[in-house]
Structures are given as C-alpha cells and as structure tokens.
Amino acid sequence: MQLDIQNVSKRFGTFHALNRVSLTIRSGELVALLGPSGSGKTTLLRVIAGLEAPDDGQVLFADEDITTLPARNRQVGFVFQHYALFRHMTTAQNIAFGLKVRKPKVPQAEINHRVDLLLKLVQLESMAHRYPSQLSGGQRQRVALARALAIEPRLLLLDEPFGALDAQVRKELRRWLRRLHDDMNLTGVFVTHDQEEAMEIADRVVVMNHGEIEQTGTPTEIYDHPATPFVYQFLGNVNRMECRLAAGHVTIARTKIAVPNCEHHEDTAAIAFVRPHDLELTKENDADGSIPLTVRHILILGPLVRLELEGPDHLTLEAELTRTQLEALHPVSDGSLLKVRFRTIRLFFTQ
Ligand code: ATP
C-alpha cells in the first residue's frame, strides 16, 4: 500500500514549516526523513500520522484521500523519541494497551496471544512483568515499538526513535529495526538528523531543509550524487571552495585545474566540492595542475589520518588518508610542503 504526499504545506502563523512537499512512499519501504533541526521532519511525520492538519495539499494512502481522517482511524503506529510508556503498566500491559481500547472489543485470549508474539519479536519475553522504570533505555524503546506494532499498523512512523540512547545501544537498535522491518515487510518512515543512521537503515533517504525536500534517493545516490550544495555539505565532511570556471578549467587558489567533459565555456563563478578522501597528495614538484600546500596539523584517527592543509589565497583543505597512504608520503609532519590533485570535483554554479 503506497503513501502519497501531494503538495503539502503547513504554516504556523506566518512561518512555513512545510512548503509544497510531495513524496511517494512505496509499500514495504523504510524511508528516512533527514535534515537539520527545524527543517520540518517532525511536522511532515505528524501530517502523515494525522496529528497535524496540512493547510494545503493531500495525503493519500492506497489511493484513498486520508487528509482529514482523524489519527485514530489511520491505523498508524507511532514511536516517539521519549518512550512515552505508561509508567504504572508492565511491559505486557503497555504492549496490550492499543488492543484493549480497540472497538469492537478484542477477546482477551487473542490479546494474550498477540502480546506473547510481540514479546518474542522484540526479545523481551523475560521482561514481560517489569515496569518501565526497571528497564534500560534500549529495552523501553523496544517496548514502545512492540506497542506500536500491536495494532498491526498499515504504516509505522518513528520520530528520532533512538535519539535518547547512547551510541552503542543506538547502533544495535538500528540493525535490529532494519531486520524487523525486513522480516515483517513493514512500510515505515523515520525521522533522524543523524546521517549515518539514515544511510545505514533506510531504503531511501529524503533530505529536508527549510520545509522543503532537497533530494530523495537511495543512500548511495544521495552520497555519491548530491543534487544541491546543501546536500553535499550535510552528508559528511566536504571541502568547499569558491572558484571560477572558464573554458574547461576551474581556477582554485591561483591554480588552473582541467575539468573533463565540461561544456561550459563562459567565465562563471562556482563552488567546488571535494570530499576529504578525494584529495590525492604528492611530494612531486612537477605535478601539473596541482595546488601547493603546507601541512598545518596531522590527526591520527585509528586506521585513518586527517590532515589540515593550507594553500595560496587563504585556501584551507582537509584530507583524509589511510595510514598506508600517509606512509607513502614519509616523512611528513607539520610544516611539510605537499601538492594536491583532486580525484573527483563537483561544481555548482553560483551565477
Ligand atoms: P528537530 O530535528 O529539531 O526535531 P524538525 O526538522 O523535526 O526539527 P519540526 O519539528 O518539523 O522540525 O519544526 C519545523 C519548524 O516548525 C520549526 O522551526 C518549529 O519551531 C516550527 N514548529 C513546529 N511545530 C510548531 C508549532 N506547533 N507552533 C509553532 N511552530 C512550530
């Protein structure tokens, strides 16, 4: 069952939290809404859930217009960042809650059976009679997930579900959610501002900024082919350089660098982006089209090494090398002179 969001806008007073957002989520997909704080991720999730009414646009589920359908009739499971469990209820009672209040009444034997299955699914059988205060953060979030799944939702929505947990637990739960999603063939949307989380578990990532979608694609597509400067900068480290493009060359820090397959010939201002691992450093003096640099700082990060470099015209760059690549430059230390070429460079016109 497909979810279609069509030209949805949402304003709070004069502020545009969502601006003509359109998005299709296919049946069985796990989609991440990724973006900085305030970009509209939660608002979009709440519009899908029916907790927020859009000012314009439509939400369709399996071709049915559900824009004005109340949240309780949407058969949507919701998991929040903060567990929102009932403190006076045990794990089993929390999971059973959605079924108990359901109309028409679900027989008790069926509720018990469903709760047993869910406890097994989230691997909390031995914690069935514990209260939330007797569970770890990760366990509580698994209860919240089981509770959301109990009503057999057509769609599972998660708002920063692992945001409040420490890094190790978050990592485990991410993989666990992905497996659960595959086993149950769920359709799910989750909000995150953590790009690693989005890349690791989503089938598709929707990058949001200022209430609009900047790009939608698989994790590989958006990392390898960012559509806008914003996406480039938001997804991992990148060197950003102001430059000029003319006749198949860019000029960066007084050095002319050939841009293959460039059909643009007019003199134009542009921004060049290069990922730190796409810097090729050498000590060769006659390296053509390469920029001279001075090493300012070397930082060893386990198997990787980060170099801070300085060039002409106040150019500063960050390079990421493997330990083996660093050894090939030996000796290198603060103050060493190197030359750099770019393995790939991406240009965006600014005029
Ligand atoms: P975060 O990652 O910080 O949760 P977000 O991308 O989920 O951010 P939203 O919560 O969707 O962002 O908020 C988008 C914008 O809308 C923010 O600037 C927020 O202040 C504003 N906003 C959200 N809800 C309301 C509201 N009920 N009244 C007024 N402004 C709101």
CSV table of C-alpha atoms and ligand atoms in Angstrom, one decimal:
chain,number,residue,atom,x,y,z
A,1,MET,CA,0.0,0.0,0.0
A,2,GLN,CA,1.5,3.2,-1.2
A,3,LEU,CA,1.5,6.6,0.7
A,4,ASP,CA,1.4,9.7,-1.5
A,5,ILE,CA,2.0,13.1,-0.1
A,6,GLN,CA,1.0,15.7,-2.6
A,7,ASN,CA,1.9,19.4,-2.4
A,8,VAL,CA,1.6,19.5,1.3
A,9,SER,CA,2.1,22.9,3.0
A,10,LYS,CA,1.9,23.7,6.7
A,11,ARG,CA,2.2,27.1,8.3
A,12,PHE,CA,2.5,28.0,12.0
A,13,GLY,CA,1.4,31.7,11.9
A,14,THR,CA,3.4,33.2,9.2
A,15,PHE,CA,6.2,30.6,9.4
A,16,HIS,CA,6.2,28.0,6.6
A,17,ALA,CA,7.2,24.7,8.3
A,18,LEU,CA,6.4,22.7,5.1
A,19,ASN,CA,6.3,24.2,1.7
A,20,ARG,CA,4.6,22.2,-1.1
A,21,VAL,CA,6.2,18.9,-0.1
A,22,SER,CA,5.5,15.9,-2.4
A,23,LEU,CA,6.7,12.4,-1.7
A,24,THR,CA,5.7,8.9,-2.5
A,25,ILE,CA,6.5,6.0,-0.1
A,26,ARG,CA,6.1,2.6,-1.6
A,27,SER,CA,4.7,-0.4,0.1
A,28,GLY,CA,7.4,-2.2,2.2
A,29,GLU,CA,9.8,0.7,2.1
A,30,LEU,CA,11.7,2.1,5.0
A,31,VAL,CA,12.2,5.8,4.4
A,32,ALA,CA,14.3,8.3,6.5
A,33,LEU,CA,13.5,11.9,6.8
A,34,LEU,CA,16.9,13.5,7.3
A,35,GLY,CA,17.7,17.2,7.9
A,36,PRO,CA,18.9,19.7,10.4
A,37,SER,CA,16.8,20.9,13.3
A,38,GLY,CA,13.8,22.9,12.3
A,39,SER,CA,13.7,21.6,8.7
A,40,GLY,CA,10.2,20.2,9.0
A,41,LYS,CA,10.8,16.5,9.5
A,42,THR,CA,8.6,16.0,12.6
A,43,THR,CA,5.9,18.2,11.1
A,44,LEU,CA,5.8,16.0,8.0
A,45,LEU,CA,5.6,12.9,10.1
A,46,ARG,CA,2.8,14.4,12.2
A,47,VAL,CA,0.9,15.3,9.0
A,48,ILE,CA,1.3,11.7,7.8
A,49,ALA,CA,0.1,10.4,11.2
A,50,GLY,CA,-2.9,12.8,11.2
A,51,LEU,CA,-1.7,14.7,14.3
A,52,GLU,CA,-1.3,17.9,12.3
A,53,ALA,CA,-3.7,19.1,9.5
A,54,PRO,CA,-1.9,20.5,6.4
A,55,ASP,CA,-3.0,23.9,5.2
A,56,ASP,CA,-2.7,22.8,1.6
A,57,GLY,CA,-2.2,19.6,-0.3
A,58,GLN,CA,-3.3,16.0,0.2
A,59,VAL,CA,-2.2,12.8,1.9
A,60,LEU,CA,-3.3,9.6,0.1
A,61,PHE,CA,-2.9,6.1,1.4
A,62,ALA,CA,-3.6,3.2,-1.0
A,63,ASP,CA,-5.2,5.8,-3.3
A,64,GLU,CA,-7.7,6.9,-0.5
A,65,ASP,CA,-7.6,10.5,0.5
A,66,ILE,CA,-6.9,10.5,4.2
A,67,THR,CA,-6.0,14.2,4.6
A,68,THR,CA,-8.9,14.8,7.0
A,69,LEU,CA,-9.1,11.4,8.5
A,70,PRO,CA,-8.5,11.5,12.3
A,71,ALA,CA,-5.3,9.9,13.6
A,72,ARG,CA,-7.1,7.1,15.5
A,73,ASN,CA,-8.7,5.9,12.2
A,74,ARG,CA,-5.5,5.8,10.2
A,75,GLN,CA,-4.1,2.5,11.6
A,76,VAL,CA,-0.7,4.1,12.0
A,77,GLY,CA,1.8,3.0,14.7
A,78,PHE,CA,3.8,5.9,16.2
A,79,VAL,CA,7.1,5.6,18.2
A,80,PHE,CA,8.5,8.8,19.8
A,81,GLN,CA,12.0,9.7,20.9
A,82,HIS,CA,11.0,9.6,24.5
A,83,TYR,CA,9.5,6.2,25.2
A,84,ALA,CA,6.1,7.6,26.3
A,85,LEU,CA,5.3,4.3,28.0
A,86,PHE,CA,2.7,4.1,30.8
A,87,ARG,CA,4.7,4.0,34.0
A,88,HIS,CA,2.1,2.2,36.0
A,89,MET,CA,1.8,-0.6,33.4
A,90,THR,CA,4.1,-3.6,32.9
A,91,THR,CA,5.8,-4.4,29.6
A,92,ALA,CA,3.0,-6.8,28.7
A,93,GLN,CA,0.3,-4.3,29.7
A,94,ASN,CA,1.9,-1.5,27.7
A,95,ILE,CA,2.0,-3.7,24.6
A,96,ALA,CA,-1.6,-4.8,25.1
A,97,PHE,CA,-2.9,-1.2,25.6
A,98,GLY,CA,-3.8,-0.5,21.9
A,99,LEU,CA,-5.7,-3.7,21.7
A,100,LYS,CA,-7.6,-3.3,24.9
A,101,VAL,CA,-9.1,0.0,24.0
A,102,ARG,CA,-9.9,-1.1,20.5
A,103,LYS,CA,-13.5,-1.2,19.3
A,104,PRO,CA,-15.1,-3.7,18.7
A,105,LYS,CA,-13.6,-5.4,21.7
A,106,VAL,CA,-10.7,-7.8,21.0
A,107,PRO,CA,-11.1,-11.1,23.0
A,108,GLN,CA,-8.7,-11.4,26.0
A,109,ALA,CA,-7.3,-14.7,24.7
A,110,GLU,CA,-6.4,-13.1,21.4
A,111,ILE,CA,-4.8,-10.1,23.2
A,112,ASN,CA,-2.6,-12.5,25.3
A,113,HIS,CA,-1.6,-14.4,22.2
A,114,ARG,CA,-0.7,-11.3,20.3
A,115,VAL,CA,1.3,-9.9,23.3
A,116,ASP,CA,3.3,-13.2,23.6
A,117,LEU,CA,4.2,-13.0,19.9
A,118,LEU,CA,5.3,-9.4,20.2
A,119,LEU,CA,7.3,-10.0,23.3
A,120,LYS,CA,9.2,-12.7,21.4
A,121,LEU,CA,9.6,-10.4,18.4
A,122,VAL,CA,11.3,-7.7,20.4
A,123,GLN,CA,13.1,-10.3,22.5
A,124,LEU,CA,11.7,-9.2,25.8
A,125,GLU,CA,9.9,-12.4,27.0
A,126,SER,CA,11.7,-12.4,30.3
A,127,MET,CA,10.8,-8.7,30.9
A,128,ALA,CA,7.0,-9.1,30.5
A,129,HIS,CA,6.2,-8.3,34.1
A,130,ARG,CA,8.7,-5.5,34.6
A,131,TYR,CA,7.7,-1.8,34.8
A,132,PRO,CA,9.3,0.8,32.6
A,133,SER,CA,11.5,2.0,35.5
A,134,GLN,CA,13.0,-1.5,35.7
A,135,LEU,CA,14.1,-1.5,32.0
A,136,SER,CA,17.1,0.1,30.2
A,137,GLY,CA,16.5,2.8,27.6
A,138,GLY,CA,17.0,0.4,24.7
A,139,GLN,CA,14.6,-2.1,26.2
A,140,ARG,CA,12.0,0.6,26.8
A,141,GLN,CA,12.2,1.7,23.2
A,142,ARG,CA,11.7,-1.9,22.1
A,143,VAL,CA,8.5,-2.0,24.3
A,144,ALA,CA,7.4,1.2,22.6
A,145,LEU,CA,8.0,-0.4,19.2
A,146,ALA,CA,6.1,-3.6,20.2
A,147,ARG,CA,3.2,-1.4,21.4
A,148,ALA,CA,3.1,0.4,18.1
A,149,LEU,CA,3.1,-2.9,16.2
A,150,ALA,CA,0.4,-4.4,18.3
A,151,ILE,CA,-2.4,-2.7,16.4
A,152,GLU,CA,-1.0,-4.1,13.2
A,153,PRO,CA,-0.4,-0.7,11.7
A,154,ARG,CA,-0.5,-0.2,7.9
A,155,LEU,CA,2.3,2.3,8.4
A,156,LEU,CA,4.9,2.6,11.2
A,157,LEU,CA,6.1,6.1,12.0
A,158,LEU,CA,9.2,6.7,14.2
A,159,ASP,CA,10.3,10.1,15.4
A,160,GLU,CA,14.0,10.0,16.3
A,161,PRO,CA,13.4,6.6,17.9
A,162,PHE,CA,16.9,6.1,19.1
A,163,GLY,CA,17.9,9.7,19.7
A,164,ALA,CA,17.9,9.5,23.5
A,165,LEU,CA,20.1,6.4,23.7
A,166,ASP,CA,23.8,6.1,23.9
A,167,ALA,CA,25.9,5.4,20.8
A,168,GLN,CA,26.4,1.6,21.3
A,169,VAL,CA,22.7,0.9,22.1
A,170,ARG,CA,21.7,3.1,19.2
A,171,LYS,CA,23.8,1.1,16.8
A,172,GLU,CA,22.4,-2.2,17.9
A,173,LEU,CA,18.8,-1.0,17.7
A,174,ARG,CA,19.3,0.4,14.2
A,175,ARG,CA,20.3,-3.0,12.9
A,176,TRP,CA,17.5,-4.6,14.9
A,177,LEU,CA,14.9,-2.2,13.4
A,178,ARG,CA,16.2,-3.0,9.9
A,179,ARG,CA,15.9,-6.7,10.5
A,180,LEU,CA,12.4,-6.3,12.0
A,181,HIS,CA,11.4,-4.3,9.0
A,182,ASP,CA,12.6,-6.9,6.6
A,183,ASP,CA,11.0,-9.8,8.5
A,184,MET,CA,7.6,-8.1,8.7
A,185,ASN,CA,7.7,-6.3,5.4
A,186,LEU,CA,6.6,-3.1,7.1
A,187,THR,CA,6.1,0.3,5.5
A,188,GLY,CA,7.9,2.8,7.7
A,189,VAL,CA,9.0,6.4,7.9
A,190,PHE,CA,11.5,7.6,10.5
A,191,VAL,CA,12.9,11.0,11.4
A,192,THR,CA,16.5,11.5,12.1
A,193,HIS,CA,19.1,14.2,12.0
A,194,ASP,CA,21.9,11.5,12.1
A,195,GLN,CA,23.1,10.9,8.5
A,196,GLU,CA,24.8,7.7,9.5
A,197,GLU,CA,21.6,6.3,10.9
A,198,ALA,CA,19.7,7.2,7.7
A,199,MET,CA,22.3,5.7,5.5
A,200,GLU,CA,22.6,2.5,7.4
A,201,ILE,CA,19.0,1.5,7.7
A,202,ALA,CA,16.8,3.4,5.1
A,203,ASP,CA,15.9,2.1,1.6
A,204,ARG,CA,15.5,5.7,0.6
A,205,VAL,CA,16.6,9.0,2.3
A,206,VAL,CA,14.6,12.2,2.0
A,207,VAL,CA,16.9,15.2,2.7
A,208,MET,CA,14.9,18.2,4.0
A,209,ASN,CA,15.9,21.8,4.5
A,210,HIS,CA,13.7,24.8,5.4
A,211,GLY,CA,10.4,22.9,5.0
A,212,GLU,CA,11.3,21.6,1.5
A,213,ILE,CA,12.7,18.4,0.1
A,214,GLU,CA,16.2,19.0,-1.3
A,215,GLN,CA,16.7,15.4,-2.6
A,216,THR,CA,15.3,11.9,-2.4
A,217,GLY,CA,17.3,8.9,-3.3
A,218,THR,CA,18.9,5.7,-2.0
A,219,PRO,CA,21.7,6.3,0.5
A,220,THR,CA,24.3,5.6,-2.3
A,221,GLU,CA,22.6,8.0,-4.7
A,222,ILE,CA,22.5,10.9,-2.3
A,223,TYR,CA,26.0,10.4,-1.0
A,224,ASP,CA,27.6,9.9,-4.4
A,225,HIS,CA,25.5,12.3,-6.4
A,226,PRO,CA,24.2,15.1,-4.1
A,227,ALA,CA,21.8,17.3,-6.1
A,228,THR,CA,22.5,20.5,-4.2
A,229,PRO,CA,25.3,22.2,-2.3
A,230,PHE,CA,23.2,21.8,0.9
A,231,VAL,CA,23.0,18.0,0.5
A,232,TYR,CA,26.8,17.9,-0.3
A,233,GLN,CA,27.6,19.7,2.9
A,234,PHE,CA,25.0,18.0,5.1
A,235,LEU,CA,26.2,14.5,4.2
A,236,GLY,CA,29.6,14.1,5.7
A,237,ASN,CA,32.7,16.2,5.6
A,238,VAL,CA,33.5,18.1,2.4
A,239,ASN,CA,35.9,20.8,1.3
A,240,ARG,CA,34.0,23.8,-0.2
A,241,MET,CA,35.9,26.2,-2.4
A,242,GLU,CA,34.8,29.3,-4.2
A,243,CYS,CA,36.3,29.3,-7.7
A,244,ARG,CA,35.9,30.5,-11.3
A,245,LEU,CA,35.1,28.3,-14.2
A,246,ALA,CA,36.1,29.1,-17.8
A,247,ALA,CA,37.0,27.2,-20.9
A,248,GLY,CA,37.0,23.8,-19.3
A,249,HIS,CA,39.1,24.8,-16.4
A,250,VAL,CA,38.5,25.9,-12.8
A,251,THR,CA,40.8,28.3,-11.1
A,252,ILE,CA,41.3,27.5,-7.4
A,253,ALA,CA,44.0,29.2,-5.3
A,254,ARG,CA,45.7,30.6,-8.5
A,255,THR,CA,46.0,27.1,-10.0
A,256,LYS,CA,44.2,26.1,-13.2
A,257,ILE,CA,42.6,22.7,-12.9
A,258,ALA,CA,41.2,20.9,-16.0
A,259,VAL,CA,37.5,19.9,-15.7
A,260,PRO,CA,37.0,17.0,-18.1
A,261,ASN,CA,33.7,16.8,-20.1
A,262,CYS,CA,32.9,20.4,-19.2
A,263,GLU,CA,30.9,22.1,-21.9
A,264,HIS,CA,30.6,25.3,-20.1
A,265,HIS,CA,32.9,28.0,-21.7
A,266,GLU,CA,31.8,31.3,-20.2
A,267,ASP,CA,33.6,32.7,-17.2
A,268,THR,CA,31.4,31.9,-14.3
A,269,ALA,CA,31.6,31.9,-10.5
A,270,ALA,CA,31.1,28.4,-9.0
A,271,ILE,CA,31.5,26.5,-5.8
A,272,ALA,CA,33.7,23.4,-5.9
A,273,PHE,CA,33.1,20.5,-3.6
A,274,VAL,CA,35.7,17.8,-2.9
A,275,ARG,CA,35.4,15.1,-0.2
A,276,PRO,CA,38.5,14.7,2.1
A,277,HIS,CA,39.2,11.2,0.8
A,278,ASP,CA,39.3,12.5,-2.8
A,279,LEU,CA,42.4,14.6,-2.2
A,280,GLU,CA,45.5,13.0,-3.8
A,281,LEU,CA,48.6,14.2,-2.1
A,282,THR,CA,52.1,14.0,-3.5
A,283,LYS,CA,55.6,15.3,-3.0
A,284,GLU,CA,56.3,15.6,-6.7
A,285,ASN,CA,57.3,19.1,-7.7
A,286,ASP,CA,56.3,18.8,-11.4
A,287,ALA,CA,52.7,17.6,-10.7
A,288,ASP,CA,50.8,19.5,-13.3
A,289,GLY,CA,47.5,21.2,-12.3
A,290,SER,CA,48.2,20.6,-8.6
A,291,ILE,CA,48.0,23.1,-5.8
A,292,PRO,CA,50.9,23.7,-3.4
A,293,LEU,CA,50.0,23.2,0.2
A,294,THR,CA,51.6,23.3,3.7
A,295,VAL,CA,50.6,20.7,6.3
A,296,ARG,CA,49.2,22.5,9.4
A,297,HIS,CA,48.1,19.6,11.5
A,298,ILE,CA,48.1,15.8,11.4
A,299,LEU,CA,45.5,13.9,13.4
A,300,ILE,CA,45.6,10.1,13.7
A,301,LEU,CA,42.1,8.6,13.9
A,302,GLY,CA,42.8,4.9,14.3
A,303,PRO,CA,43.2,3.5,10.8
A,304,LEU,CA,42.6,6.9,9.2
A,305,VAL,CA,44.6,10.1,9.3
A,306,ARG,CA,43.2,13.6,8.9
A,307,LEU,CA,45.5,16.4,7.6
A,308,GLU,CA,44.7,20.1,7.8
A,309,LEU,CA,46.3,21.9,4.9
A,310,GLU,CA,46.8,25.5,3.8
A,311,GLY,CA,47.4,26.8,0.3
A,312,PRO,CA,47.6,30.2,-1.5
A,313,ASP,CA,44.8,32.8,-1.2
A,314,HIS,CA,43.8,31.6,2.3
A,315,LEU,CA,42.8,28.1,0.9
A,316,THR,CA,42.3,25.6,3.7
A,317,LEU,CA,41.6,21.9,3.0
A,318,GLU,CA,41.1,18.8,4.9
A,319,ALA,CA,42.4,15.5,3.6
A,320,GLU,CA,41.6,12.0,4.8
A,321,LEU,CA,44.2,9.3,4.2
A,322,THR,CA,44.7,5.7,5.2
A,323,ARG,CA,47.8,5.0,7.3
A,324,THR,CA,49.4,3.3,4.2
A,325,GLN,CA,48.8,6.4,2.1
A,326,LEU,CA,50.4,8.6,4.8
A,327,GLU,CA,53.4,6.3,4.9
A,328,ALA,CA,53.9,6.7,1.1
A,329,LEU,CA,54.5,10.4,1.8
A,330,HIS,CA,57.0,9.7,4.5
A,331,PRO,CA,58.5,11.9,6.0
A,332,VAL,CA,55.6,14.2,6.6
A,333,SER,CA,54.9,16.5,9.6
A,334,ASP,CA,53.6,19.9,10.5
A,335,GLY,CA,55.1,22.4,8.0
A,336,SER,CA,55.8,19.8,5.2
A,337,LEU,CA,55.2,21.0,1.7
A,338,LEU,CA,52.9,18.9,-0.5
A,339,LYS,CA,50.9,19.1,-3.7
A,340,VAL,CA,47.3,18.2,-4.1
A,341,ARG,CA,45.2,16.9,-7.0
A,342,PHE,CA,41.5,16.2,-6.8
A,343,ARG,CA,40.3,12.7,-7.8
A,344,THR,CA,36.7,14.0,-8.2
A,345,ILE,CA,35.5,17.5,-8.1
A,346,ARG,CA,31.8,18.6,-8.2
A,347,LEU,CA,30.9,22.1,-9.3
A,348,PHE,CA,27.8,24.1,-8.7
A,349,PHE,CA,27.3,27.4,-10.5
A,350,THR,CA,26.5,30.4,-8.3
A,351,GLN,CA,25.6,32.9,-11.1
B,1,ATP,P1,14.1,18.8,15.1
B,1,ATP,O1,15.2,17.9,14.4
B,1,ATP,O2,14.7,19.8,15.9
B,1,ATP,O3,13.0,18.0,15.7
B,1,ATP,P2,12.4,19.1,12.7
B,1,ATP,O4,13.1,19.1,11.4
B,1,ATP,O5,11.7,17.9,13.1
B,1,ATP,O6,13.4,19.6,13.8
B,1,ATP,P3,9.9,20.4,13.1
B,1,ATP,O7,9.7,20.0,14.5
B,1,ATP,O8,9.1,19.9,12.0
B,1,ATP,O9,11.4,20.4,12.7
B,1,ATP,O10,9.7,22.0,13.1
B,1,ATP,C1,9.8,22.8,11.9
B,1,ATP,C2,9.6,24.2,12.3
B,1,ATP,O11,8.3,24.5,12.7
B,1,ATP,C3,10.5,24.7,13.5
B,1,ATP,O12,11.0,26.0,13.2
B,1,ATP,C4,9.5,24.7,14.6
B,1,ATP,O13,9.8,25.7,15.6
B,1,ATP,C5,8.2,25.1,13.9
B,1,ATP,N1,7.0,24.5,14.6
B,1,ATP,C6,6.8,23.2,14.8
B,1,ATP,N2,5.7,23.0,15.5
B,1,ATP,C7,5.2,24.2,15.8
B,1,ATP,C8,4.0,24.7,16.5
B,1,ATP,N3,3.1,23.8,17.0
B,1,ATP,N4,3.8,26.0,16.6
B,1,ATP,C9,4.7,26.9,16.0
B,1,ATP,N5,5.8,26.5,15.4
B,1,ATP,C10,6.1,25.2,15.2
